[in-house]
Amino acid sequence: MLDLSHKTEKLYVQAYSDSEYKKPVPDNKFSALINPASYSVSYRFEFDSTQAPGTSGVNMKFNRIMPGDFNFDFLFDATGVIKDMSVLSLGIANPFEKPGTVTEQIEIFKQKIIDYQSDKHRPYYLKIHWGELLFKGVLKQMDIEYKVFTPDGKPIRAIAKCQFAESIADVERAAEENRESADITHERIFGGSDRLDRMTEKIYEKDIHYINVAGFNSLDSFRNIKSGSKIYFPPLAK
């Protein structure tokens, strides 16, 4: 027996004016007419594949993680077939009701999701919510396919194929990464039991750079370092 007591949770998109997603745009929340049957998330990794002359292979050196892509389709429908999706998946069309067009629905979608912010000189930042899904990003591409038409050629059903690109604020990204990369400068407080060569090995994965670190910090000796001293480990030269 079909249980109608539970209301369907619809996928929705909320627009934000800031990259930290703290300033939602009033009334710029768009709910899907029908939840997508599927969606896809893709991740891309960039490596340096430069190969030395005369070699038979290459050690792929990691460069960066590219922003993730999120893809799904929005349905726009004015045929009269699709009714309240919180009750039934499909309703019964009223044969006496004149079908409308999807033009207004798409315009509302564009206003709420992709319209240009004149004061920010950019489109909105977006959060996509549905169940356990929470995606933060921007609309990267949208292709609209018109599917059903009235006898006079007005569209009454369309599908918007949307591709969103992940966008994370710099502060949040740095906190999430908590990087220990040798490509950035690190600051450490020298403790009484610390050794410069061991600290260097932990950051660079080699201890041979400790002399350079000592020189960078203008240390007279890498052995007699005062406890509590700030030691800076610069990025390795490319």
mmCIF file of C-alpha atoms in Angstrom:
data_model
loop_
_atom_site.group_PDB
_atom_site.id
_atom_site.type_symbol
_atom_site.label_atom_id
_atom_site.label_comp_id
_atom_site.label_asym_id
_atom_site.label_seq_id
_atom_site.Cartn_x
_atom_site.Cartn_y
_atom_site.Cartn_z
ATOM 1 C CA MET A 1 0.000 0.000 0.000
ATOM 2 C CA LEU A 2 1.301 3.446 -0.908
ATOM 3 C CA ASP A 3 2.178 5.526 2.137
ATOM 4 C CA LEU A 4 1.251 9.181 1.499
ATOM 5 C CA SER A 5 1.997 10.365 5.034
ATOM 6 C CA HIS A 6 5.600 11.293 4.302
ATOM 7 C CA LYS A 7 6.131 14.434 2.312
ATOM 8 C CA THR A 8 8.775 14.173 -0.387
ATOM 9 C CA GLU A 9 11.832 16.310 0.243
ATOM 10 C CA LYS A 10 12.603 18.254 -2.890
ATOM 11 C CA LEU A 11 16.009 19.207 -4.155
ATOM 12 C CA TYR A 12 16.508 22.948 -3.957
ATOM 13 C CA VAL A 13 19.149 25.526 -4.816
ATOM 14 C CA GLN A 14 19.831 28.568 -2.621
ATOM 15 C CA ALA A 15 21.713 31.565 -4.019
ATOM 16 C CA TYR A 16 24.330 33.438 -1.977
ATOM 17 C CA SER A 17 26.022 36.762 -2.631
ATOM 18 C CA ASP A 18 29.301 35.856 -0.900
ATOM 19 C CA SER A 19 31.902 33.131 -1.362
ATOM 20 C CA GLU A 20 31.631 32.086 2.319
ATOM 21 C CA TYR A 21 27.922 31.227 1.831
ATOM 22 C CA LYS A 22 26.877 33.360 4.794
ATOM 23 C CA LYS A 23 24.627 35.836 2.946
ATOM 24 C CA PRO A 24 21.667 34.069 1.314
ATOM 25 C CA VAL A 25 19.880 36.155 -1.296
ATOM 26 C CA PRO A 26 16.288 36.791 -0.099
ATOM 27 C CA ASP A 27 13.669 34.870 -2.099
ATOM 28 C CA ASN A 28 16.343 33.295 -4.311
ATOM 29 C CA LYS A 29 15.575 29.690 -3.446
ATOM 30 C CA PHE A 30 14.558 27.439 -6.308
ATOM 31 C CA SER A 31 12.982 24.008 -5.738
ATOM 32 C CA ALA A 32 12.987 21.285 -8.374
ATOM 33 C CA LEU A 33 9.620 20.315 -9.828
ATOM 34 C CA ILE A 34 10.711 16.667 -9.731
ATOM 35 C CA ASN A 35 13.707 15.290 -7.892
ATOM 36 C CA PRO A 36 16.355 14.001 -10.291
ATOM 37 C CA ALA A 37 16.472 10.260 -10.928
ATOM 38 C CA SER A 38 20.261 10.518 -10.764
ATOM 39 C CA TYR A 39 23.116 12.962 -10.519
ATOM 40 C CA SER A 40 26.849 12.694 -11.057
ATOM 41 C CA VAL A 41 29.879 14.118 -9.302
ATOM 42 C CA SER A 42 33.290 14.106 -10.980
ATOM 43 C CA TYR A 43 36.732 14.811 -9.562
ATOM 44 C CA ARG A 44 39.853 15.589 -11.569
ATOM 45 C CA PHE A 45 43.474 15.439 -10.489
ATOM 46 C CA GLU A 46 46.276 17.279 -12.270
ATOM 47 C CA PHE A 47 49.745 15.762 -12.519
ATOM 48 C CA ASP A 48 52.978 16.938 -14.117
ATOM 49 C CA SER A 49 53.881 14.356 -16.742
ATOM 50 C CA THR A 50 57.106 16.026 -17.931
ATOM 51 C CA GLN A 51 59.509 13.297 -18.991
ATOM 52 C CA ALA A 52 63.268 13.651 -19.134
ATOM 53 C CA PRO A 53 64.890 12.961 -22.532
ATOM 54 C CA GLY A 54 66.189 9.427 -22.987
ATOM 55 C CA THR A 55 63.997 7.901 -20.259
ATOM 56 C CA SER A 56 61.454 5.120 -20.686
ATOM 57 C CA GLY A 57 58.963 6.290 -18.108
ATOM 58 C CA VAL A 58 57.919 9.168 -15.908
ATOM 59 C CA ASN A 59 57.151 9.720 -12.249
ATOM 60 C CA MET A 60 53.787 11.498 -12.245
ATOM 61 C CA LYS A 61 54.202 14.438 -9.866
ATOM 62 C CA PHE A 62 51.018 15.609 -8.201
ATOM 63 C CA ASN A 63 50.122 19.220 -8.948
ATOM 64 C CA ARG A 64 46.616 19.974 -7.697
ATOM 65 C CA ILE A 65 43.054 18.751 -7.237
ATOM 66 C CA MET A 66 40.732 20.475 -9.676
ATOM 67 C CA PRO A 67 37.304 21.732 -8.499
ATOM 68 C CA GLY A 68 34.682 18.983 -8.569
ATOM 69 C CA ASP A 69 31.810 19.048 -11.060
ATOM 70 C CA PHE A 70 28.204 18.270 -10.163
ATOM 71 C CA ASN A 71 25.729 17.434 -12.920
ATOM 72 C CA PHE A 72 21.985 16.901 -12.961
ATOM 73 C CA ASP A 73 18.872 17.891 -14.897
ATOM 74 C CA PHE A 74 16.030 20.244 -13.963
ATOM 75 C CA LEU A 75 12.606 19.501 -15.440
ATOM 76 C CA PHE A 76 10.247 22.339 -16.397
ATOM 77 C CA ASP A 77 6.716 21.240 -17.204
ATOM 78 C CA ALA A 78 3.455 22.986 -18.071
ATOM 79 C CA THR A 79 1.599 20.082 -19.686
ATOM 80 C CA GLY A 80 -0.741 19.647 -16.726
ATOM 81 C CA VAL A 81 0.377 16.028 -16.304
ATOM 82 C CA ILE A 82 2.683 16.603 -13.343
ATOM 83 C CA LYS A 83 0.831 17.537 -10.176
ATOM 84 C CA ASP A 84 1.822 17.830 -6.515
ATOM 85 C CA MET A 85 4.938 15.688 -6.269
ATOM 86 C CA SER A 86 4.640 15.484 -2.478
ATOM 87 C CA VAL A 87 1.554 13.312 -2.961
ATOM 88 C CA LEU A 88 2.014 11.317 -6.159
ATOM 89 C CA SER A 89 4.739 10.978 -8.757
ATOM 90 C CA LEU A 90 2.319 11.724 -11.582
ATOM 91 C CA GLY A 91 -1.095 13.263 -11.622
ATOM 92 C CA ILE A 92 -3.789 12.963 -14.248
ATOM 93 C CA ALA A 93 -3.942 15.670 -16.873
ATOM 94 C CA ASN A 94 -7.062 17.794 -17.088
ATOM 95 C CA PRO A 95 -8.204 17.479 -20.738
ATOM 96 C CA PHE A 96 -10.049 20.803 -20.498
ATOM 97 C CA GLU A 97 -7.099 22.762 -19.098
ATOM 98 C CA LYS A 98 -5.183 24.782 -21.664
ATOM 99 C CA PRO A 99 -1.460 23.974 -21.415
ATOM 100 C CA GLY A 100 0.812 26.853 -20.521
ATOM 101 C CA THR A 101 4.410 27.370 -21.576
ATOM 102 C CA VAL A 102 7.579 26.762 -19.627
ATOM 103 C CA THR A 103 8.979 30.184 -20.556
ATOM 104 C CA GLU A 104 7.990 31.800 -17.264
ATOM 105 C CA GLN A 105 9.358 28.889 -15.217
ATOM 106 C CA ILE A 106 12.711 29.100 -16.944
ATOM 107 C CA GLU A 107 12.851 32.870 -16.517
ATOM 108 C CA ILE A 108 12.229 32.482 -12.773
ATOM 109 C CA PHE A 109 14.981 29.865 -12.630
ATOM 110 C CA LYS A 110 17.397 32.199 -14.419
ATOM 111 C CA GLN A 111 16.539 35.135 -12.162
ATOM 112 C CA LYS A 112 17.087 33.116 -8.990
ATOM 113 C CA ILE A 113 20.122 31.115 -10.045
ATOM 114 C CA ILE A 114 22.135 32.637 -12.866
ATOM 115 C CA ASP A 115 21.311 36.339 -13.064
ATOM 116 C CA TYR A 116 24.335 38.644 -12.937
ATOM 117 C CA GLN A 117 24.969 40.564 -9.707
ATOM 118 C CA SER A 118 25.664 44.088 -10.885
ATOM 119 C CA ASP A 119 27.233 45.138 -7.571
ATOM 120 C CA LYS A 120 29.471 42.052 -7.370
ATOM 121 C CA HIS A 121 30.173 41.787 -11.104
ATOM 122 C CA ARG A 122 29.596 38.042 -11.056
ATOM 123 C CA PRO A 123 26.804 35.420 -10.847
ATOM 124 C CA TYR A 124 25.624 33.997 -7.527
ATOM 125 C CA TYR A 125 27.321 31.385 -5.386
ATOM 126 C CA LEU A 126 24.999 28.407 -4.919
ATOM 127 C CA LYS A 127 24.238 25.692 -2.397
ATOM 128 C CA ILE A 128 22.413 22.576 -3.601
ATOM 129 C CA HIS A 129 20.486 20.688 -0.919
ATOM 130 C CA TRP A 130 18.815 17.294 -1.131
ATOM 131 C CA GLY A 131 18.806 14.687 1.639
ATOM 132 C CA GLU A 132 22.436 14.065 2.538
ATOM 133 C CA LEU A 133 23.635 16.048 -0.467
ATOM 134 C CA LEU A 134 25.160 19.483 0.119
ATOM 135 C CA PHE A 135 27.096 20.941 -2.800
ATOM 136 C CA LYS A 136 28.686 24.404 -2.830
ATOM 137 C CA GLY A 137 29.584 25.957 -6.145
ATOM 138 C CA VAL A 138 28.594 27.988 -9.156
ATOM 139 C CA LEU A 139 26.624 27.216 -12.296
ATOM 140 C CA LYS A 140 29.208 26.468 -14.952
ATOM 141 C CA GLN A 141 26.985 25.573 -17.890
ATOM 142 C CA MET A 142 23.294 25.094 -18.661
ATOM 143 C CA ASP A 143 21.832 23.585 -21.831
ATOM 144 C CA ILE A 144 18.050 23.731 -22.251
ATOM 145 C CA GLU A 145 16.350 21.075 -24.351
ATOM 146 C CA TYR A 146 12.713 21.764 -25.262
ATOM 147 C CA LYS A 147 10.746 18.521 -25.472
ATOM 148 C CA VAL A 148 6.977 19.057 -25.892
ATOM 149 C CA PHE A 149 5.113 21.814 -27.737
ATOM 150 C CA THR A 150 1.579 23.078 -28.229
ATOM 151 C CA PRO A 151 0.143 23.022 -31.791
ATOM 152 C CA ASP A 152 1.232 26.654 -32.227
ATOM 153 C CA GLY A 153 4.820 25.833 -31.254
ATOM 154 C CA LYS A 154 4.956 27.037 -27.638
ATOM 155 C CA PRO A 155 7.128 24.844 -25.393
ATOM 156 C CA ILE A 156 5.330 23.112 -22.521
ATOM 157 C CA ARG A 157 8.130 20.832 -21.328
ATOM 158 C CA ALA A 158 11.885 21.409 -21.151
ATOM 159 C CA ILE A 159 14.929 19.928 -19.484
ATOM 160 C CA ALA A 160 17.797 22.103 -18.273
ATOM 161 C CA LYS A 161 21.028 20.114 -18.183
ATOM 162 C CA CYS A 162 23.131 21.860 -15.554
ATOM 163 C CA GLN A 163 26.792 21.560 -14.717
ATOM 164 C CA PHE A 164 27.970 23.096 -11.442
ATOM 165 C CA ALA A 165 31.592 23.671 -10.467
ATOM 166 C CA GLU A 166 32.694 23.408 -6.854
ATOM 167 C CA SER A 167 33.657 26.718 -5.234
ATOM 168 C CA ILE A 168 35.086 26.933 -1.717
ATOM 169 C CA ALA A 169 36.143 30.124 0.057
ATOM 170 C CA ASP A 170 39.898 30.516 0.514
ATOM 171 C CA VAL A 171 39.640 30.514 4.319
ATOM 172 C CA GLU A 172 37.540 27.350 4.368
ATOM 173 C CA ARG A 173 39.737 25.643 1.792
ATOM 174 C CA ALA A 174 42.906 26.332 3.786
ATOM 175 C CA ALA A 175 41.277 24.999 6.955
ATOM 176 C CA GLU A 176 40.112 21.838 5.187
ATOM 177 C CA GLU A 177 43.445 21.162 3.526
ATOM 178 C CA ASN A 178 45.581 21.801 6.632
ATOM 179 C CA ARG A 179 48.460 21.392 4.256
ATOM 180 C CA GLU A 180 51.921 20.212 5.236
ATOM 181 C CA SER A 181 53.267 20.808 1.762
ATOM 182 C CA ALA A 182 56.875 21.689 1.071
ATOM 183 C CA ASP A 183 55.591 24.215 -1.468
ATOM 184 C CA ILE A 184 54.586 26.758 1.178
ATOM 185 C CA THR A 185 56.467 28.469 4.017
ATOM 186 C CA HIS A 186 55.956 26.863 7.432
ATOM 187 C CA GLU A 187 56.482 28.396 10.840
ATOM 188 C CA ARG A 188 57.421 26.206 13.804
ATOM 189 C CA ILE A 189 58.300 26.905 17.437
ATOM 190 C CA PHE A 190 61.528 25.138 18.384
ATOM 191 C CA GLY A 191 61.131 23.003 21.510
ATOM 192 C CA GLY A 192 63.751 21.825 23.968
ATOM 193 C CA SER A 193 63.740 18.275 22.604
ATOM 194 C CA ASP A 194 63.545 19.275 18.914
ATOM 195 C CA ARG A 195 66.274 18.788 16.344
ATOM 196 C CA LEU A 196 66.475 20.881 13.227
ATOM 197 C CA ASP A 197 67.326 17.942 10.972
ATOM 198 C CA ARG A 198 64.282 15.977 12.166
ATOM 199 C CA MET A 199 61.958 18.966 11.770
ATOM 200 C CA THR A 200 63.362 19.482 8.269
ATOM 201 C CA GLU A 201 62.825 15.828 7.360
ATOM 202 C CA LYS A 202 59.204 15.951 8.538
ATOM 203 C CA ILE A 203 58.385 18.882 6.240
ATOM 204 C CA TYR A 204 60.540 18.120 3.198
ATOM 205 C CA GLU A 205 60.703 14.312 3.592
ATOM 206 C CA LYS A 206 64.485 14.724 3.512
ATOM 207 C CA ASP A 207 66.863 16.003 6.196
ATOM 208 C CA ILE A 208 69.498 17.268 3.768
ATOM 209 C CA HIS A 209 67.925 20.735 3.670
ATOM 210 C CA TYR A 210 68.569 21.542 7.347
ATOM 211 C CA ILE A 211 71.688 23.565 6.542
ATOM 212 C CA ASN A 212 69.705 25.717 4.109
ATOM 213 C CA VAL A 213 66.973 26.146 6.739
ATOM 214 C CA ALA A 214 69.585 27.265 9.253
ATOM 215 C CA GLY A 215 70.923 29.797 6.769
ATOM 216 C CA PHE A 216 67.433 31.052 5.913
ATOM 217 C CA ASN A 217 66.807 31.726 9.620
ATOM 218 C CA SER A 218 70.282 33.309 10.114
ATOM 219 C CA LEU A 219 71.192 30.749 12.767
ATOM 220 C CA ASP A 220 74.785 30.719 14.000
ATOM 221 C CA SER A 221 74.476 27.004 14.676
ATOM 222 C CA PHE A 222 71.897 24.392 13.872
ATOM 223 C CA ARG A 223 72.725 22.558 17.109
ATOM 224 C CA ASN A 224 72.362 25.259 19.782
ATOM 225 C CA ILE A 225 68.928 26.710 19.018
ATOM 226 C CA LYS A 226 67.163 28.474 21.849
ATOM 227 C CA SER A 227 63.919 26.831 22.938
ATOM 228 C CA GLY A 228 60.913 28.942 21.901
ATOM 229 C CA SER A 229 62.615 30.298 18.786
ATOM 230 C CA LYS A 230 60.532 30.650 15.646
ATOM 231 C CA ILE A 231 61.945 28.625 12.773
ATOM 232 C CA TYR A 232 60.778 29.241 9.222
ATOM 233 C CA PHE A 233 60.900 26.526 6.560
ATOM 234 C CA PRO A 234 60.716 28.124 3.096
ATOM 235 C CA PRO A 235 59.264 26.430 0.008
ATOM 236 C CA LEU A 236 61.632 24.343 -2.051
ATOM 237 C CA ALA A 237 62.908 25.891 -5.252
ATOM 238 C CA LYS A 238 61.232 24.488 -8.377
#
